[in-house]
Tab-separated table of C-alpha atoms in Angstrom:
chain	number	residue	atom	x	y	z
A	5	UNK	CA	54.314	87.808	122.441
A	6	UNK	CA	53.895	89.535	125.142
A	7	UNK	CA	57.682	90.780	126.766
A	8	UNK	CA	56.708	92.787	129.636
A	9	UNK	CA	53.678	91.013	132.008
A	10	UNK	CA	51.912	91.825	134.818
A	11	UNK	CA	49.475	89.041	135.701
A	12	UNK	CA	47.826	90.806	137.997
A	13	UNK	CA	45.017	93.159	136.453
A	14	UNK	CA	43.611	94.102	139.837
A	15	UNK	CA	44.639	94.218	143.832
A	16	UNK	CA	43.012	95.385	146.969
A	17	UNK	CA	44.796	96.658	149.419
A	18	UNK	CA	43.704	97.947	153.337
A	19	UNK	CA	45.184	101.797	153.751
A	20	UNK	CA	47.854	101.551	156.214
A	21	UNK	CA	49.166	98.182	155.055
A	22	UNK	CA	51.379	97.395	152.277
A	23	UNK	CA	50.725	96.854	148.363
A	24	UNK	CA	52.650	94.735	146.446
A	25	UNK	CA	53.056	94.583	142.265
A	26	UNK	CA	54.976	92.409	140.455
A	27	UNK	CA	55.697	92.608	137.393
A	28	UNK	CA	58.011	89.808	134.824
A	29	UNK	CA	59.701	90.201	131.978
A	30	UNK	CA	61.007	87.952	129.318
A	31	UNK	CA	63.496	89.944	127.336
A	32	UNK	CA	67.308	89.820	128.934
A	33	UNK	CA	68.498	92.538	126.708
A	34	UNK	CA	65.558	94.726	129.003
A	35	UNK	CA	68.189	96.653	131.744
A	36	UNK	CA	65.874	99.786	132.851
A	37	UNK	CA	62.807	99.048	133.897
A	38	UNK	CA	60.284	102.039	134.705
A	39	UNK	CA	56.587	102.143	136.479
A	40	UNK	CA	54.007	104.496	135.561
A	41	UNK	CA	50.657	105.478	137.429
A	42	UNK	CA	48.041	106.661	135.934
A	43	UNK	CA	44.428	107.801	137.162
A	44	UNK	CA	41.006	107.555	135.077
A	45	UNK	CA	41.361	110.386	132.524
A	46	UNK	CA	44.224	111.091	132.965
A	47	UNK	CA	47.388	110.077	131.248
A	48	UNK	CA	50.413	107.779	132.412
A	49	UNK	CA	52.506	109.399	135.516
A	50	UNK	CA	56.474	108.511	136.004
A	51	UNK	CA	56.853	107.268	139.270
A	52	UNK	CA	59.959	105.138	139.544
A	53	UNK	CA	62.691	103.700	137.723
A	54	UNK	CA	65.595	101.040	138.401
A	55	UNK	CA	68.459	100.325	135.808
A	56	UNK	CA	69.859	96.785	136.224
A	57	UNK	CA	73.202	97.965	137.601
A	58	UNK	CA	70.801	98.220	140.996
A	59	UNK	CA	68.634	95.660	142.900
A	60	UNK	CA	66.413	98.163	144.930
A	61	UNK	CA	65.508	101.989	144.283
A	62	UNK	CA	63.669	103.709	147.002
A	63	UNK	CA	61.821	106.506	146.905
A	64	UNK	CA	59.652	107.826	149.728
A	65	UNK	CA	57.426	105.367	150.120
A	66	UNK	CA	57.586	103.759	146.884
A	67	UNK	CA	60.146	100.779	146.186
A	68	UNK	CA	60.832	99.111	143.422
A	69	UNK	CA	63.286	95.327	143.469
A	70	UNK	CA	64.760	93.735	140.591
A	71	UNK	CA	65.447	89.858	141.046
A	72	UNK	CA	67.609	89.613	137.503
A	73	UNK	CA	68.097	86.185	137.352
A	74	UNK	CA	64.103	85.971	137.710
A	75	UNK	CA	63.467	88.264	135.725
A	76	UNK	CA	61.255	89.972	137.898
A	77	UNK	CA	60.493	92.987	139.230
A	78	UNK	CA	58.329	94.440	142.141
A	79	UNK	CA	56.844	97.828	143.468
A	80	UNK	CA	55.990	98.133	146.845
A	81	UNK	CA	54.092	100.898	148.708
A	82	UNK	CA	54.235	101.529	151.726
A	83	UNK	CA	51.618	102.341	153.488
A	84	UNK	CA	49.134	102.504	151.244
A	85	UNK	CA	46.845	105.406	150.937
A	86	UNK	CA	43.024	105.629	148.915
A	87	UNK	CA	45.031	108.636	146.905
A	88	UNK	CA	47.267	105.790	145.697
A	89	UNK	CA	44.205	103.819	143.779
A	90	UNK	CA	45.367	103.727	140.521
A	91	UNK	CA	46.382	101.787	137.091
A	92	UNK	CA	50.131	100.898	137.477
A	93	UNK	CA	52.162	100.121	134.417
A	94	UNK	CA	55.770	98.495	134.682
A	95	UNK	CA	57.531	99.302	131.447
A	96	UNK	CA	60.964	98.033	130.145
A	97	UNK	CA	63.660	98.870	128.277
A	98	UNK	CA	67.078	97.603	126.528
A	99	UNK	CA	69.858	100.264	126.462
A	100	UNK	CA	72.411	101.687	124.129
A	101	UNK	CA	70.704	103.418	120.916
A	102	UNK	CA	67.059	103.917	120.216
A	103	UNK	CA	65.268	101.527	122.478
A	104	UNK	CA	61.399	101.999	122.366
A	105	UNK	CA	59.885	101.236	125.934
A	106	UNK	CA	57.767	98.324	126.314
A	107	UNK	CA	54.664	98.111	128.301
A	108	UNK	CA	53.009	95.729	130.678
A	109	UNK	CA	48.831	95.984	130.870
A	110	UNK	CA	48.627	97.434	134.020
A	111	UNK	CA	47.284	96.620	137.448
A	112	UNK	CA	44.435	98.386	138.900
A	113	UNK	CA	45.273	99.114	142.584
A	114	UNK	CA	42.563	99.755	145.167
A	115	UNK	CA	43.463	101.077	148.362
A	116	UNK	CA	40.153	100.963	151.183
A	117	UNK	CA	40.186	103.911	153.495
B	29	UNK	CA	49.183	125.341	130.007
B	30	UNK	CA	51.597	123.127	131.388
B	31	UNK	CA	52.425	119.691	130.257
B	32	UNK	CA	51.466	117.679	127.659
B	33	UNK	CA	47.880	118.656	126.351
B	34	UNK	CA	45.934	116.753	123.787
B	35	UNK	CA	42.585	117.623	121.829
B	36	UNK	CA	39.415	116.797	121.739
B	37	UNK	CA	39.538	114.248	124.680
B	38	UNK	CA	36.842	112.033	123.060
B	39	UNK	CA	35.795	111.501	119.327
B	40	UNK	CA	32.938	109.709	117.687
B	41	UNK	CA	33.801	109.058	113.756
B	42	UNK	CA	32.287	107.375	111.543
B	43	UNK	CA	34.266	105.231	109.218
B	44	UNK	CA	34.488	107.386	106.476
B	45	UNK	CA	35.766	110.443	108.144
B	46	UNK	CA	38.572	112.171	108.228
B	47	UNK	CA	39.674	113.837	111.399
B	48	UNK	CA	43.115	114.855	113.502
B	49	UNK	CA	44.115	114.402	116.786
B	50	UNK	CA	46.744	117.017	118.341
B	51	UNK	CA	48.933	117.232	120.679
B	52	UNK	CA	51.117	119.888	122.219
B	53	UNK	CA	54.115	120.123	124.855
B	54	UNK	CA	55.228	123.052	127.265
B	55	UNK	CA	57.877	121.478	128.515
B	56	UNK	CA	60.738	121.971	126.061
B	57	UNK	CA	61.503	118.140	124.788
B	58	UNK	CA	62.755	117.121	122.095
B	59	UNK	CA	61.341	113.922	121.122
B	60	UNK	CA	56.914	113.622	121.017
B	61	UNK	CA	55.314	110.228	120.524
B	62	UNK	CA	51.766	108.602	119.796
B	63	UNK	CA	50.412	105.414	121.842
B	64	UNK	CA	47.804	103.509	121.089
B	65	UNK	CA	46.380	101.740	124.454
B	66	UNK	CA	43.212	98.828	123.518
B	67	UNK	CA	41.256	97.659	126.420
B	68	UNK	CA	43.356	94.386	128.200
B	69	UNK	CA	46.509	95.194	125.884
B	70	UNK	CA	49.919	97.079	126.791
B	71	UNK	CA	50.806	100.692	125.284
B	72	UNK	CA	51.325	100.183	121.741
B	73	UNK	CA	54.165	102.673	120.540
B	74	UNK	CA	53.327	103.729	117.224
B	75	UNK	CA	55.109	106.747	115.714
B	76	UNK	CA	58.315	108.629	117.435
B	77	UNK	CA	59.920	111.906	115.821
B	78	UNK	CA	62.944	113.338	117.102
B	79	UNK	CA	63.865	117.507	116.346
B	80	UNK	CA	60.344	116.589	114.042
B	81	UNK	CA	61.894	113.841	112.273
B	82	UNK	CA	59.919	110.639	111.982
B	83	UNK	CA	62.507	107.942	113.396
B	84	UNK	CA	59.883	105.453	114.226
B	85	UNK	CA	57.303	103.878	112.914
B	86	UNK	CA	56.056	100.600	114.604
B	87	UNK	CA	54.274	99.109	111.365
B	88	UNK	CA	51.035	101.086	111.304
B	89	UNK	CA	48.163	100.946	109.152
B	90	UNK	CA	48.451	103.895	106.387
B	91	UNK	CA	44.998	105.051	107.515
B	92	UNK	CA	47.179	106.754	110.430
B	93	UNK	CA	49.194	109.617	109.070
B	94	UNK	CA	51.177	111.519	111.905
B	95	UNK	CA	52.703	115.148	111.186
B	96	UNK	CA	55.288	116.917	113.709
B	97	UNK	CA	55.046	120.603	112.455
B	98	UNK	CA	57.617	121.711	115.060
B	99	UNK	CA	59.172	120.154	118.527
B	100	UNK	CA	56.137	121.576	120.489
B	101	UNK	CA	53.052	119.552	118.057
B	102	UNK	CA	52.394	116.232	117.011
B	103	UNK	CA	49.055	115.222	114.932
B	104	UNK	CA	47.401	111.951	114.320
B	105	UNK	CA	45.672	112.503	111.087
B	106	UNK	CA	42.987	109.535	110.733
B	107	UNK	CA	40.755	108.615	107.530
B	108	UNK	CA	38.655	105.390	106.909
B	109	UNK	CA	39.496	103.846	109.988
B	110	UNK	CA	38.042	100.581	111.221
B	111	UNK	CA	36.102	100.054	114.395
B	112	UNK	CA	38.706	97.920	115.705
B	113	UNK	CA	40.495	101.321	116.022
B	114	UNK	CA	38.811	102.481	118.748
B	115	UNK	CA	41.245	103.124	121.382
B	116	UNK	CA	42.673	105.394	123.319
B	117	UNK	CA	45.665	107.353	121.761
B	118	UNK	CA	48.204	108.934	124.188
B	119	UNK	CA	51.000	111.426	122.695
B	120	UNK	CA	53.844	111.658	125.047
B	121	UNK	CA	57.011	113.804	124.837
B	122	UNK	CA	60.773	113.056	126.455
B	123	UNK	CA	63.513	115.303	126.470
B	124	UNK	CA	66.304	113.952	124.251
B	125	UNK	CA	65.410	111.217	122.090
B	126	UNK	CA	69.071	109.956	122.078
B	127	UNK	CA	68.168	107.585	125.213
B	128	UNK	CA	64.722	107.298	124.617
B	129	UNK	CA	64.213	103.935	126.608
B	130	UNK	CA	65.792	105.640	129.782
B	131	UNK	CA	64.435	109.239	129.612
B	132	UNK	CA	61.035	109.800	131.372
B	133	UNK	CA	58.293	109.895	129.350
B	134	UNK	CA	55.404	112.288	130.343
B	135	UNK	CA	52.081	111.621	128.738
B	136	UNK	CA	48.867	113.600	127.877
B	137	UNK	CA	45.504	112.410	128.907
B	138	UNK	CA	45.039	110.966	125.950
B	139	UNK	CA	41.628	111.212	123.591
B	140	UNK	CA	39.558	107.942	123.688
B	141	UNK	CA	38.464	107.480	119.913
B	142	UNK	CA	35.168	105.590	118.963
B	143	UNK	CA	34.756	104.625	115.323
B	144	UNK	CA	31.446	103.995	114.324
């Protein structure tokens, strides 16, 4: 059963304009939630993080929300640029001891110059 | 070299082999761990080790055998695997394994493993 889901396995997105990925998750005990970017050969890439405490984390022109009560999350870039084309993973966690990360399947993001 | 590094990138076995993956970090962490990431599926954590202690070990088959000489290596140590195996296997390392779920993970590019 799969806890952390991104339905999504692909979006296309115009450069300039905004690209949104969503992400749900179905454990409550999850309160930090993480998203990870990686490129062909490459491995996963931190990008941005929220803990529950928060609703929104902002950074540059990445954002991430967190709609508890749905458990749902989002990441939203703004603008969008071809150098952001990429496999995005939204990963979750539960606090308080050794809490292993859990992984969504990713969603390929292309951006078109 | 900086980072996480992992050898060989890509590796054709047949079934009956026997053959190690490694992986090393520069970056001073504490805890190192081994992914296994199928086509469609999510990151599968398989084996953790904290200060080179094993504290983690997700139910894997036996035909996986991980080693952690030190803080700065991790091995996958493979015999008779199956073709369903065929995967790619990211080791990652974190700094302090005490909050693993909130501490940043930073991965290696991974080796994509093909068993014949």
């Amino acid at each position: 059963d799969q806890q952390v889901k991104q339905n999504s396995p692909s979006l296309s997105v115009q450069e300039g304009r905004i690209s949104i990925l969503n992400c749900d998750y179905t454990n409550s005990m999850f309160d930090y939630f993480l998203w990870y970017k990686k490129y062909p050969a490459e491995g996963p890439t931190f990008l941005i993080s929220i803990s529950s405490i928060k609703d929104k984390n902002e950074d540059g022109r990445f954002t991430v929300f967190l709609n508890k009560s749905a458990k749902h999350l989002s990441l939203h870039i703004v603008p969008s640029q071809p150098g952001d084309s990429a496999v995005y993973f939204c990963a979750a966690s539960a606090s308080g001891g050794y809490q292993k990360v859990t992984f969504g399947t990713g969603t390929k993001l292309q951006v078109i110059p | 070299e900086t980072g996480v590094t992992q050898t060989p990138r890509h590796l054709v076995m047949g079934m009956t082999n026997k053959k190690s993956l490694k992986c090393e970090q520069h970056l001073g962490h504490n805890a190192m761990y081994w992914y296994k990431q199928s086509a469609k599926k999510p990151l599968e954590l398989m084996f953790v080790y904290s200060l080179e202690e094993r504290v983690e070990n997700n139910s894997v088959p036996s035909r996986f055998s991980p080693e952690c000489p030190n803080s700065s290596h991790l091995f996958l140590h493979l015999h008779t695997l199956q073709p369903e195996d065929s995967a790619l296997y990211l080791c990652a390392s974190s700094q302090d394994m005490a909050a693993w779920g909130t501490d940043t993970q930073y991965f290696g590019p991974g080796t994509r493993l093909t068993v014949l």
